[in-house]
Structures are given as structure tokens and as C-alpha cells.
XYZ file of C-alpha atoms in Angstrom:
554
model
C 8.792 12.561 -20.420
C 7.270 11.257 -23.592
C 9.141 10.688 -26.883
C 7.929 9.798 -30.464
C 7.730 5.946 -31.669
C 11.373 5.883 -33.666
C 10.886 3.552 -36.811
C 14.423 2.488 -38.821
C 12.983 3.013 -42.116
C 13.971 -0.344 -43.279
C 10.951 -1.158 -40.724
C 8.601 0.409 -43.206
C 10.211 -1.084 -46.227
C 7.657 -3.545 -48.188
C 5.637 -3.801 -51.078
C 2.337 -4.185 -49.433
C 1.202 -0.752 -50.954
C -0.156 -1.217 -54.408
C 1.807 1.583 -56.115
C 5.637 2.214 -55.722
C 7.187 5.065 -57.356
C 10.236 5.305 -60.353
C 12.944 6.743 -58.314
C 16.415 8.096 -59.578
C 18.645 8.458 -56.515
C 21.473 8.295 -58.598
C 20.591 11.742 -59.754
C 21.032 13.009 -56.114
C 24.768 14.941 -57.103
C 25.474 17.827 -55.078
C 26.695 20.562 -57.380
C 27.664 23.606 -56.267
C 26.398 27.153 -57.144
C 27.821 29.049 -60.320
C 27.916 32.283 -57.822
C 26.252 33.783 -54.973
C 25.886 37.460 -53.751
C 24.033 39.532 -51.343
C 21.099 41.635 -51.635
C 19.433 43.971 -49.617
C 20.369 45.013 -46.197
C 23.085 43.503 -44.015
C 20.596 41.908 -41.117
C 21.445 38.221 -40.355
C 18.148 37.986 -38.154
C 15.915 38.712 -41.054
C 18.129 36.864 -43.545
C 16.649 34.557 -46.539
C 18.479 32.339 -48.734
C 17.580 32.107 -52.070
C 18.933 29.261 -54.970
C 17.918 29.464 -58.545
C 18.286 26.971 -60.901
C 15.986 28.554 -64.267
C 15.124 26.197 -66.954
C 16.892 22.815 -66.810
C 16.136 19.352 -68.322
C 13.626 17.126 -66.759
C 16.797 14.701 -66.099
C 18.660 17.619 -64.187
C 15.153 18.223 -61.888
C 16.055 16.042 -59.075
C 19.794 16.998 -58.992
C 19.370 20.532 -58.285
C 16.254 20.246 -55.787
C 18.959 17.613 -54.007
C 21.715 20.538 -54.468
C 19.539 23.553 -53.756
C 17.962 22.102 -50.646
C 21.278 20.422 -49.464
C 23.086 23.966 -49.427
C 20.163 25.863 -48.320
C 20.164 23.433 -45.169
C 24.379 23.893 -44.999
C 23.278 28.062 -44.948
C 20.466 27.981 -41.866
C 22.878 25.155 -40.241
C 25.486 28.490 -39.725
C 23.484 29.994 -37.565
C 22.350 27.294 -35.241
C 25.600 26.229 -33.738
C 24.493 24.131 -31.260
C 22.977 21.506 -34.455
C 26.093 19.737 -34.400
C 26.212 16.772 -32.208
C 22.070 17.198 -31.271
C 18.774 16.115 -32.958
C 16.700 17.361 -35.560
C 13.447 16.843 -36.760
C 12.326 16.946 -40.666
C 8.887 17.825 -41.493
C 7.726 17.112 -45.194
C 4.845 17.910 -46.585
C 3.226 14.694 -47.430
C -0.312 14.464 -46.145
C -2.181 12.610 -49.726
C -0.855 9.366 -50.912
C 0.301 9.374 -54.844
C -0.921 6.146 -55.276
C -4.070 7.026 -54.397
C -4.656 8.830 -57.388
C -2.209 6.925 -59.718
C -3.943 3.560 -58.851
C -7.142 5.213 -60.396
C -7.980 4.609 -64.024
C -10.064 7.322 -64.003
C -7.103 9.559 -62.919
C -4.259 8.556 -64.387
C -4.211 9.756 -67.534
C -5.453 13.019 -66.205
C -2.590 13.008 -64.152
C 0.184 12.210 -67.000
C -1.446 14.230 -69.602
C -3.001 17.080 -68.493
C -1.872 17.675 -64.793
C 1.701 17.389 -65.864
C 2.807 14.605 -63.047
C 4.753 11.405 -63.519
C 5.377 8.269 -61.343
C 9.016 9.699 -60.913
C 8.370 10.609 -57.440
C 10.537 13.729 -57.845
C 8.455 15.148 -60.437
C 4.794 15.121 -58.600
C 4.253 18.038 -56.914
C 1.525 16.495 -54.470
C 4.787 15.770 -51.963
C 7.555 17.203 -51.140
C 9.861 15.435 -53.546
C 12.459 12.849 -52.067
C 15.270 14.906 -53.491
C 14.446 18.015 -51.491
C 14.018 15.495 -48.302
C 17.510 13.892 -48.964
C 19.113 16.717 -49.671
C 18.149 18.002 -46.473
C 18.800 15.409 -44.478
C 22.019 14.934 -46.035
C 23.129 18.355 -45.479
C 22.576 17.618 -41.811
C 24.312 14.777 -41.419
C 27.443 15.774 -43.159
C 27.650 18.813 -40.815
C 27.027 16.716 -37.667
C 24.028 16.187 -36.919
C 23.984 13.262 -34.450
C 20.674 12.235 -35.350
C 17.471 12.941 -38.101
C 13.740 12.193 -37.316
C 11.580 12.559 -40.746
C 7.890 12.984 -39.079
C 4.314 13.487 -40.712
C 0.535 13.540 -39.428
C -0.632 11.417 -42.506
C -4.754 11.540 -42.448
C -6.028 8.432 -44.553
C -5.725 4.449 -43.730
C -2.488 3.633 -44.740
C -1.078 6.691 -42.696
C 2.383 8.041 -42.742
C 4.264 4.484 -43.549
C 2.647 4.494 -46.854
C 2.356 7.790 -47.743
C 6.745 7.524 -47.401
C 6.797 4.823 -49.090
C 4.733 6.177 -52.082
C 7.029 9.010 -52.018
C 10.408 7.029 -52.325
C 11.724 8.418 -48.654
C 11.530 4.882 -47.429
C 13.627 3.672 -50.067
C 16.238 6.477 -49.933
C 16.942 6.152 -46.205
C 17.061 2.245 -45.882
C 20.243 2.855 -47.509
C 22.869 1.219 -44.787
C 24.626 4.249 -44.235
C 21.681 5.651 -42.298
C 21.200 3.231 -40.094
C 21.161 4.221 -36.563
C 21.783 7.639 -37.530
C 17.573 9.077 -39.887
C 14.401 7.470 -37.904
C 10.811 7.681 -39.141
C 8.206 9.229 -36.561
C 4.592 9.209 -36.981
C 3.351 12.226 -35.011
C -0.002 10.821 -33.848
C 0.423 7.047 -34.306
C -1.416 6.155 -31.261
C -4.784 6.717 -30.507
C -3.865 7.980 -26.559
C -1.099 10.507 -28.040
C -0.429 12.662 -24.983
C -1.212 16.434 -26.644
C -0.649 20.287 -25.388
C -3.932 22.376 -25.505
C -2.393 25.794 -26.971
C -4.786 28.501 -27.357
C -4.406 29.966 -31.054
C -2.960 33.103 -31.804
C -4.959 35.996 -33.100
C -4.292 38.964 -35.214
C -7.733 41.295 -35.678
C -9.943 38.019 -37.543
C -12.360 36.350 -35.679
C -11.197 32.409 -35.386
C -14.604 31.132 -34.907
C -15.024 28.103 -32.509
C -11.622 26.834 -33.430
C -9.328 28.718 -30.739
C -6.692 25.839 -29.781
C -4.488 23.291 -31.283
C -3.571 20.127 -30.128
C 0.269 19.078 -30.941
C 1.790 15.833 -28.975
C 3.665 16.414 -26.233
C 6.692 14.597 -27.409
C 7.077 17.258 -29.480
C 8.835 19.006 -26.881
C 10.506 16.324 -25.088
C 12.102 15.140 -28.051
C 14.004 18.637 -27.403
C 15.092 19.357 -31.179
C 17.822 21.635 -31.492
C 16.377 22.419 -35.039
C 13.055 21.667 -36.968
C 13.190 22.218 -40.635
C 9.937 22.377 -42.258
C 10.644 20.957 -45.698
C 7.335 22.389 -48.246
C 6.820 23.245 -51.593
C 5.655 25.994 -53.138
C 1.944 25.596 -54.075
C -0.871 27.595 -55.393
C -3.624 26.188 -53.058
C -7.338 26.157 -53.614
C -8.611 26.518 -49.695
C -5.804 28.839 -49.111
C -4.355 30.833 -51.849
C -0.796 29.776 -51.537
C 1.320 27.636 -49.589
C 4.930 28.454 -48.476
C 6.369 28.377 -45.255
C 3.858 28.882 -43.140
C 0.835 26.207 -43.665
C 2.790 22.983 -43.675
C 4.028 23.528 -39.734
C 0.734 24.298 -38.803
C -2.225 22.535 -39.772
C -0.902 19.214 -38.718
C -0.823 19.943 -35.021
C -3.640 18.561 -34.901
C -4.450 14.890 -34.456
C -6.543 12.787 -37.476
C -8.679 11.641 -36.005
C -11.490 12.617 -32.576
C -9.677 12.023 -29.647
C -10.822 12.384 -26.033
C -12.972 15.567 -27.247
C -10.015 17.328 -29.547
C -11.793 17.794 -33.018
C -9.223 16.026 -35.889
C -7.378 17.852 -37.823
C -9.927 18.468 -41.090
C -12.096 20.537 -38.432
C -10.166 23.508 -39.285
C -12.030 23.740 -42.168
C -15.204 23.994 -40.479
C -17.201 27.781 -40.837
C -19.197 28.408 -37.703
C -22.876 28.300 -39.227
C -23.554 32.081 -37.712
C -21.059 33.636 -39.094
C -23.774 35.135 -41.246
C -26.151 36.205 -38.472
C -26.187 39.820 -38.354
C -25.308 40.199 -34.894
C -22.278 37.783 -36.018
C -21.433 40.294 -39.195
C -21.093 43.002 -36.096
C -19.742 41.842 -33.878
C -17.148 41.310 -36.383
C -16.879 44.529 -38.465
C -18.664 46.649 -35.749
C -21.443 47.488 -34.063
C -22.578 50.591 -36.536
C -22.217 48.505 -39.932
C -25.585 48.765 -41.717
C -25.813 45.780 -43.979
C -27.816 46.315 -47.034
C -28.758 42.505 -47.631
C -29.005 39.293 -45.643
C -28.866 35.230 -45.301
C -30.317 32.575 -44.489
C -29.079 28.806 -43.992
C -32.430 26.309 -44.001
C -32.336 22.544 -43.654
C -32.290 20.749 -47.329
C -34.639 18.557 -45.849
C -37.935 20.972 -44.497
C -36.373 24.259 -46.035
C -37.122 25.801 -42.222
C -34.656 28.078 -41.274
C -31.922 26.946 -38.900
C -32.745 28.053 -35.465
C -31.038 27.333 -31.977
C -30.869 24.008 -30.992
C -31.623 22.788 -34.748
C -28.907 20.677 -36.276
C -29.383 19.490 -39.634
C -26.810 17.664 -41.806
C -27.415 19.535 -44.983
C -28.437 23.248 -45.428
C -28.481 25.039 -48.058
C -27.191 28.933 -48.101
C -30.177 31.095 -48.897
C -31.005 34.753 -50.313
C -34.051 36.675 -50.971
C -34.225 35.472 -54.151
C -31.787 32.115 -54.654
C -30.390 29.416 -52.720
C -26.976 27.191 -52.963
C -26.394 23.549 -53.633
C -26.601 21.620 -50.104
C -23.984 21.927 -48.012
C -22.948 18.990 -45.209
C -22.456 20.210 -41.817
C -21.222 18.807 -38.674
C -20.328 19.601 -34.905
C -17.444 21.075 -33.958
C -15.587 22.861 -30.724
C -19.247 22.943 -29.834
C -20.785 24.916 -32.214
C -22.221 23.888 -35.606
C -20.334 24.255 -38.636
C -20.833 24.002 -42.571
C -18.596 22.340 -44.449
C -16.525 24.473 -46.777
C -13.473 22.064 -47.846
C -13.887 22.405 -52.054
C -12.223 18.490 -51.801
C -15.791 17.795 -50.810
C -18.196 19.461 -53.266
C -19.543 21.257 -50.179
C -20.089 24.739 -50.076
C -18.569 25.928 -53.096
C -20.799 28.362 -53.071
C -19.118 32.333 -54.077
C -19.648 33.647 -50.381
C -19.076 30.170 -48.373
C -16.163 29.334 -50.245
C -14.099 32.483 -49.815
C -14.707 32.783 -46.276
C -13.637 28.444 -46.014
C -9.819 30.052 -47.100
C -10.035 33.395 -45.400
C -10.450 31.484 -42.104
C -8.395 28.299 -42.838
C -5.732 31.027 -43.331
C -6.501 32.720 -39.797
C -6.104 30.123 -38.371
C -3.111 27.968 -39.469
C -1.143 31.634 -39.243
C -2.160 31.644 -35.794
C -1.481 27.869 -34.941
C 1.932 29.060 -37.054
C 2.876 31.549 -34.582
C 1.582 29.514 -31.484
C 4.115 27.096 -32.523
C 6.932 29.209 -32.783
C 6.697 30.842 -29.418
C 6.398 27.367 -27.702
C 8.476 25.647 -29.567
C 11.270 28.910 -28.840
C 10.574 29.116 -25.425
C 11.646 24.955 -25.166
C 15.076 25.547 -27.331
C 14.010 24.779 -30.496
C 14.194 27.165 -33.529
C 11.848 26.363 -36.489
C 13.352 26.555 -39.826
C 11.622 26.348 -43.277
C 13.306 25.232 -46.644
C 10.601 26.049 -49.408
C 11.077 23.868 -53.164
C 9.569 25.824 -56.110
C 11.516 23.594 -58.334
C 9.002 21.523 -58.594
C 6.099 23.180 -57.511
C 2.389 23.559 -58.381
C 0.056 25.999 -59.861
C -4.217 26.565 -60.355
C -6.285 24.553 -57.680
C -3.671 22.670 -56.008
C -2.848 20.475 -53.407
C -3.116 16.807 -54.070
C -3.609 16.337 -58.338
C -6.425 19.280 -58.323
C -3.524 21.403 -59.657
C -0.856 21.079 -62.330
C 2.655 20.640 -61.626
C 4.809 24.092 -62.326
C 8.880 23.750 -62.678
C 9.318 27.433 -60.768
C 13.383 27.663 -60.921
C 14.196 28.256 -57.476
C 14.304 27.092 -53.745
C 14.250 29.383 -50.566
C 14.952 29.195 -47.414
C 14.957 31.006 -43.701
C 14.424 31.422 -39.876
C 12.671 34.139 -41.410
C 9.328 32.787 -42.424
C 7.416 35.882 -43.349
C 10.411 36.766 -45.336
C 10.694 33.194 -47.316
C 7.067 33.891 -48.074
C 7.443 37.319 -49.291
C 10.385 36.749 -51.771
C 8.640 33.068 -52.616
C 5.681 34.658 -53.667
C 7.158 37.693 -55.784
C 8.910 34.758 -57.414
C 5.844 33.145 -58.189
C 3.727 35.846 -58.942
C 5.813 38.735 -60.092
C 5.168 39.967 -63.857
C 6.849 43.277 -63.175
C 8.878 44.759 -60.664
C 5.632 45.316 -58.404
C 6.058 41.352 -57.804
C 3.231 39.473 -55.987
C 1.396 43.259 -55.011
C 1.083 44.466 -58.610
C -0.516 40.578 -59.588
C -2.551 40.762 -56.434
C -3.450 44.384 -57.214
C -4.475 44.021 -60.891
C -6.575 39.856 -59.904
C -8.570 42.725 -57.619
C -9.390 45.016 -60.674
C -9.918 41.908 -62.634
C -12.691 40.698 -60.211
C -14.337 43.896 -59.429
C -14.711 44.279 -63.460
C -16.244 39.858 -63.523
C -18.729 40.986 -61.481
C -19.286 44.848 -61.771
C -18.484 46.215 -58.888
C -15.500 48.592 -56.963
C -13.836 48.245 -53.532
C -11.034 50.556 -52.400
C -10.794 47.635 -49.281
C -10.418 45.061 -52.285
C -7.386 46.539 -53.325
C -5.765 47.399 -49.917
C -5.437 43.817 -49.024
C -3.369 43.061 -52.149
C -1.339 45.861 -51.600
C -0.697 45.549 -47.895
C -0.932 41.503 -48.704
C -3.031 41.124 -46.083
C -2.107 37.138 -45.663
C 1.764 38.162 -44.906
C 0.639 41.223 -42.717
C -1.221 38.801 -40.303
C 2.256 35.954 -40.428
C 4.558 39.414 -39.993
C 2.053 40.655 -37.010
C 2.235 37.513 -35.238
C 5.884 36.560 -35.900
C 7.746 39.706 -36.603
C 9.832 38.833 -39.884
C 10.790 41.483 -42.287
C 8.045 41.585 -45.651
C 9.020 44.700 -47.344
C 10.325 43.714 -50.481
C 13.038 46.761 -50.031
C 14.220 45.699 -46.635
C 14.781 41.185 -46.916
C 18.421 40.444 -46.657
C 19.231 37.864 -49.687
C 21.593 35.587 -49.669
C 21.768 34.302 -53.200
C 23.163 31.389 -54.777
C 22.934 31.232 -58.385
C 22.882 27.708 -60.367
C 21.884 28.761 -63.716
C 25.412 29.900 -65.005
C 23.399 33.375 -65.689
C 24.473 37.134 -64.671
C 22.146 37.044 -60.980
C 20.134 39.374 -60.199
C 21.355 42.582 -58.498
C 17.790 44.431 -57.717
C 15.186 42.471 -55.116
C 12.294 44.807 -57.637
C 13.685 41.917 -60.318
C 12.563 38.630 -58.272
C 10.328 37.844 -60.717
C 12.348 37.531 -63.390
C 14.184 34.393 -61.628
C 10.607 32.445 -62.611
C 10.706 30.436 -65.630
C 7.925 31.362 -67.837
C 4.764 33.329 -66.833
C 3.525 33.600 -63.564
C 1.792 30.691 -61.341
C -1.622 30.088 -62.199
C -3.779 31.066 -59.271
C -6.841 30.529 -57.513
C -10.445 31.599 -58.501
C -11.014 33.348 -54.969
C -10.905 36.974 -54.168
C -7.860 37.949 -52.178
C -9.049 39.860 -49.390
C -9.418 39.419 -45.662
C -12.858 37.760 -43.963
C -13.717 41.367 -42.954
C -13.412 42.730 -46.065
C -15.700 40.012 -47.681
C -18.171 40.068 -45.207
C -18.544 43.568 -46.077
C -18.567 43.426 -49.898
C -21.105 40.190 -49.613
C -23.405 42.267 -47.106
C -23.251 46.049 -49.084
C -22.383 45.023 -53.337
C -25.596 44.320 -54.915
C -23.776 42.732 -57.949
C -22.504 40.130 -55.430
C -25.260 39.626 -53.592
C -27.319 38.363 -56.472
C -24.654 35.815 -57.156
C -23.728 35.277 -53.849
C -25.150 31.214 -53.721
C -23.862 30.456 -57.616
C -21.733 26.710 -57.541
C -18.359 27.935 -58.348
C -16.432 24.903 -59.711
C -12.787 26.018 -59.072
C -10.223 23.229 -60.677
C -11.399 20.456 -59.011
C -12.545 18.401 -61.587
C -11.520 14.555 -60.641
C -13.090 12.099 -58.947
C -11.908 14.164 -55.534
C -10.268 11.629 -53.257
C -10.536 7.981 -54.345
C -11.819 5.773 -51.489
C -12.051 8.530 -48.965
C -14.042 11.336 -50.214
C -16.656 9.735 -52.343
């Protein structure tokens, strides 16, 4: 039997760290909603909870992400029972310190000015925001809850202490009336962490070398009676979007190498023959004719890679151009390029796209792995989502801009808080995220002159929430997601799931320069459009425009 390291938070309290956050727990005031009302089917399996707060001042932000994600957390509690008197376990997203990139003068004023964030550390969308945290955790203990573990896989030196203490959780639960009742735990503290070896699960997309994941094995002896996965809503420039699904997945993983288990940042690796034409199909079959190939050659004497040749920097290579050099490394065995934008390395057109298509693969299949396990040992997995404070364009960390979306969501039904999250943040009509999805395809196809019926079946079939649905189950259909909704903007509600979108303050989230579709559709379309071929290796910049990560990523 192994169990997690359990740290009062008081132990964590200091000011070592050079940047501590404005905080306004006093703003933490649990309202409650103007109205609520059901929509869609009756099916309590499939349920999702919506609150929606529209516009509000920025001094009413952090009292309705408390509100909203303390009643959201009151709603799932109602259907796990056996909560009260048992243990759960509170996973933020908070894997990039604030103060990493406030502490920069070359940031800072980026950050203020044009990103939209402030040292208020509920209004930076890099975190999940303290209120959202508290008002979970509150929730909890008020409906008895015997005890609350707040845990994170923090990557950089510093780890998890600091990254909660940047974030203001430290200072919320030192409060005395949680002692002996919240505890901190750092996932992968020590470097011996005792892991489980889970083989992935896999829809129809290749995973490449990286089949297993690796979470710690207290995990499961800890025996949760509930895990709430407490994100925010991002638009995400390695994978589209995140909602429900990507914060409870890539972090079973541990940080760093350990006794042959690649760290975490490994499932960004691309395996380097994924463009070998044998590779292409064995993927998309065995009768695809390609009409163009590449190459990758080492930087260094421009020979092409062969087996058994392992250079650090290649470059991606047509008949007639070649891309910026791209770092690779060994991983699960096999060679790999580097494909993380955060890096400057291969953000090439064709490497980059593929980086998200199989970062995506694979955290939905580490996603679903971790259900089943997790189900089969007792534990149900829960996700409250905050678009309140979310963030839009190239996000995570301060590559994005902070977005006020209006509303929080929650559910057992992870697929499902996806679904209606994105229609909320995408929506411009009642076709919600399929008709913005649909018309980013035509968009593209028109950028670069081409056409692709496949293009346009993945946004309509949303091919990302067709893989979570396939390998969780979870209702997607916009038609057929039970709603519970709880209304906090003193407006009519809505009474048509077709009107979603109209919950969203303003226009809809900015999104990602990448072309929605799934790794065998862009394999095809790189392999068979000329138009793309012939600017297949051209640097595409995305948003990340700072000084990428201070001190880390140089």
C-alpha cells in the first residue's frame, strides 16, 4: 500500500518565491443562481451542469467563479452518495508558474497590456484560478467530505509548492479552518515514485511509440471516492482546445526520466518515420498512392536520415524546399522530432499539425485509460470546467490572451462537458462549434487553394469529441445532452440547446492557426494537395511571440 506525501498547506507557506500574487478572498461570496431549468432529455447518466454568469464587473469575476464552481461541485456531489464522510482528490490545472513570466521585464507589460492578465491571481488564465479551486473545495467540505487532497505534477524547479503558491491556493487553505481537514499532494515528488504501466487506449490513430502511461500507484491506494478535475476552458496551441479531457491526462506521467519511463513532455514527441511511405500506409492503407514525398536530413551533413543515424537537428525536406532545424531526441525507443511550438521546433505547416493531431490521440487515450482504472478501483472522475475566466488564440501559459467566457460547466459526463463547452465557445449561430469548425475548413482550403470533402467531415463529425465519445461513451449530440442549468445573470435562460452560443459574451474564442482534421486526414492532404505540398516546410509562427519560457526553454 502506498499513499501520497500529505503537506498541511501552511507547510508550503513562505515567501521564498520571488513573485506572490494580489489575492481577494474576500470576494469568495457564494450567491445563489437567479433560476435554473432543464434542457434536453431526462438522462441523469449523461447529465451536464451548466452556470452562466454573462458580462459582470471585473470586481464580481472571482465571486461567481467561487459561486459557479461551488454549486456545480454541490450538483455532481448528488450523485455520488458515498462522498460524504470519504476522501477526495482535487486536480487543478496548474502546470506553468505565473511568476515566471511576471518576474520578466521583457514580459510583463506584454502580459498587462496586450495579453489581458493581471497579478490578481483570479484573473490570469494560465491557472486554474483560486476561486474556482476554493469554491470547489468548499462545496465539498460543507457537504461532508471528511477530507480534500489538492494534487499537481508541476514540471519546472520550483515544482508544485511554488506553482500553489504563485497561484494564491497556499494562501487560501492555510486558513485555520482547514486544518486537518485540505492537504497538498505532489503527485511525483520523489524520484522512486512507485508507477502503473497502463497501455494507452486507441481509437483508429496510430499512437506512435508512445503506447503507455505511467501514473503513481498511490493513486489508487489513496482510494478516492471522487476526483474532480478542476480546468479551464482554453484555446490551446498544441491541441486545439482544452476542456475536460487534457488536464486528467497528460500529467500521468512523471517529469522527469525515471527508471526507463520517458517524462511527461515526451508526449509531444512525433516518431521521425511517420513520413516514410511505408509509415503513410501502413497508416491510411496499403493501396494509397501518394503523389509527393519527404525527407528529414541531418542540419549538420544534409545526408538523409537512415537506420541507425541519430542526429540532434534535422531539417524536414521536399523536392524543392526544406524547414528550419528541428531538435530531436530518443524516445520509447524510437527517434522522435520535436514538435512542441513552446520550443521553436518544428513549426513547420506539416510537422506542426501532426505535433496536435497526435498530442490529442494520445492524452484522449491516456483520458480513457484512466477512467476505466480508476472505475474499476471505486473511484468516479468528475470534471468542473471555468470559462469565466478563460483563454483564447495560442494559449496555454501567456502565449494566449485571457477571454471572460460567461459560464462554468460541469459533469461525470466528459464528452458531454466538452461538447456544450465548446458550442459555448465557438458557437456564432445555432450550428455551434460544427458550423465554426465547418466554415475555419472552407476558410483554409480557400488560404491555400485547395478542397477536401475529408476536411470538412472532421469538423462536422468533430472528430476530437468522436475519438473522447468512442473511448468513453458520453452523449455529444448537441440534440440529445441533458442540461441542468443554473442561470446567474438575472436574464430570461435559454430554452433551446441550438442557442448555447448565445450564453458567450461577445464573439467567439479566438482559435488556433492549425487545420482541424484528424492525423489521417492530414497525412493525406500533405501527401496528394499540390498547393500544400509546396508550402509544406514554411515556419508558421502561430501566437507565440515571447521570450517562450523564461529560464527553462531558452
Amino acid at each position: 500500500m502506498v499513499k501520497f506525501t500529505k503537506h498541511p498547506p501552511k507547510k508550503w507557506y513562505g515567501d521564498k518565491y520571488k513573485f506572490s500574487p494580489e489575492l481577494h478572498f474576500e470576494r469568495y461570496n457564494l450567491l445563489p443562481a437567479c433560476n435554473s431549468t432543464h434542457l434536453g432529455p431526462n438522462d441523469e447518466r449523461q447529465t451536464v451542469y451548466l452556470a452562466h454568469v454573462g458580462i459582470l464587473p471585473l470586481d464580481k469575476i472571482a465571486t461567481y467563479n467561487y459561486s459557479t464552481s461551488y454549486r456545480l461541485t454541490q450538483q455532481l456531489l448528488a450523485q455520488v452518495p458515498n462522498a460524504k464522510g470519504g476522501k477526495v482528490l482535487v486536480k487543478p490545472n496548474n502546470t506553468g508558474f505565473v511568476g515566471l513570466f511576471f518576474n520578466n521585464s521583457q514580459l510583463r507589460e506584454i502580459l498587462l497590456n496586450k495579453k489581458g492578465m493581471q497579478v490578481d491571481a483570479d484573473h490570469q488564465a494560465i491557472a486554474t484560478q483560486p476561486a474556482v479551486v476554493a469554491g470547489i473545495v468548499d462545496a465539498l467540505l460543507q457537504e461532508g467530505v471528511r477530507e480534500v487532497h489538492v494534487g499537481e505534477n508541476m514540471l519546472w524547479e520550483g515544482g508544485t509548492p511554488r506553482a500553489f503558491w504563485e497561484t494564491g491556493y497556499t494562501q487560501y487553505f492555510s486558513q485555520e479552518r482547514y486544518d486537518s481537514k485540505v492537504f497538498f499532494v505532489d503527485f511525483y515528488e520523489a524520484d522512486d515514485t512507485e508507477v502503473l504501466p497502463f497501455p494507452i487506449a486507441q481509437g483508429p490513430y496510430d499512437l506512435g511509440g508512445f503506447t503507455k502511461c505511467h501514473p503513481p500507484k498511490a493513486l489508487f491506494d489513496e482510494h478516492y471516492t471522487l476526483i474532480l478535475s478542476a480546468a479551464i476552458a482554453k484555446i490551446h496551441n498544441c491541441a486545439y482546445y482544452t476542456l475536460a479531457t487534457k488536464n486528467f491526462s497528460v500529467s500521468w506521467n512523471p517529469r522527469r526520466p525515471m527508471r526507463g519511463i520517458p517524462p511527461r513532455w515526451h508526449i509531444h514527441g512525433l516518431p521521425a518515420n511517420l513520413l516514410d511511405i511505408k509509415q503513410v500506409r501502413h497508416i491510411i492503407g496499403a493501396d494509397f498512392r501518394p503523389k509527393f514525398s519527404y525527407k528529414y536530413k541531418n542540419v549538420s551533413s544534409k545526408e538523409q536520415i537512415q537506420q541507425g543515424n541519430n542526429p540532434n537537428l534535422v531539417a524536414l525536406c521536399t523536392d524543392t524546399s526544406e524547414s528550419d532545424p528541428i531538435k530531436t531526441y530518443m524516445s520509447c525507443g524510437q527517434r522522435v522530432v520535436q514538435v512542441d511550438p513552446h520550443h521553436h521546433a518544428g513549426a513547420n505547416l506539416v510537422t506542426l499539425n501532426l505535433g496536435m493531431q497526435y498530442l490529442v490521440v494520445r492524452y484522449t487515450g491516456i483520458f480513457a485509460t484512466m477512467l476505466q482504472k480508476l472505475g474499476e478501483n471505486g473511484t468516479r472522475v468528475a470534471t468542473v470546467c471555468s470559462g469565466i475566466v478563460g483563454q483564447e488564440g495560442e494559449g496555454p501559459l501567456v502565449y494566449g490572451s485571457l477571454r471572460y467566457g460567461g459560464f462554468n460547466v460541469a459533469g461525470f459526463n466528459h464528452a458531454g462537458v466538452e461538447a456544450v463547452g465548446l458550442d459555448i465557445m465557438l458557437g456564432k449561430d445555432p450550428r455551434g462549434a460544427v458550423g465554426f469548425l465547418d466554415d475555419l475548413a472552407s476558410s483554409l482550403e480557400k488560404e491555400y487553394k485547395f478542397s477536401s470533402t475529408a476536411l470538412h467531415n472532421d469538423a462536422q463529425r468533430l472528430w476530437t469529441l468522436e475519438l473522447l465519445h468512442n473511448l468513453t461513451g458520453g452523449e455529444i449530440d448537441q440534440q440529445k445532452i441533458p442540461i441542468e442549468y443554473m442561470d446567474f445573470s438575472q436574464k430570461s435562460p435559454i430554452t433551446s440547446l441550438d442557442l448555447l452560443y448565445t450564453l458567450r459574451p461577445g464573439r467567439p474564442f479566438t482559435f488556433t492557426d492549425a487545420f482541424y482534421c484528424n492525423p489521417k486526414t492530414w497525412l493525406r492532404l500533405i501527401h496528394t494537395e499540390k498547393r500544400l505540398y509546396k508550402q509544406a516546410t514554411k515556419f508558421v509562427r502561430k501566437g507565440v511571440e515571447i521570450p517562450l519560457i523564461p529560464g527553462v526553454v531558452n
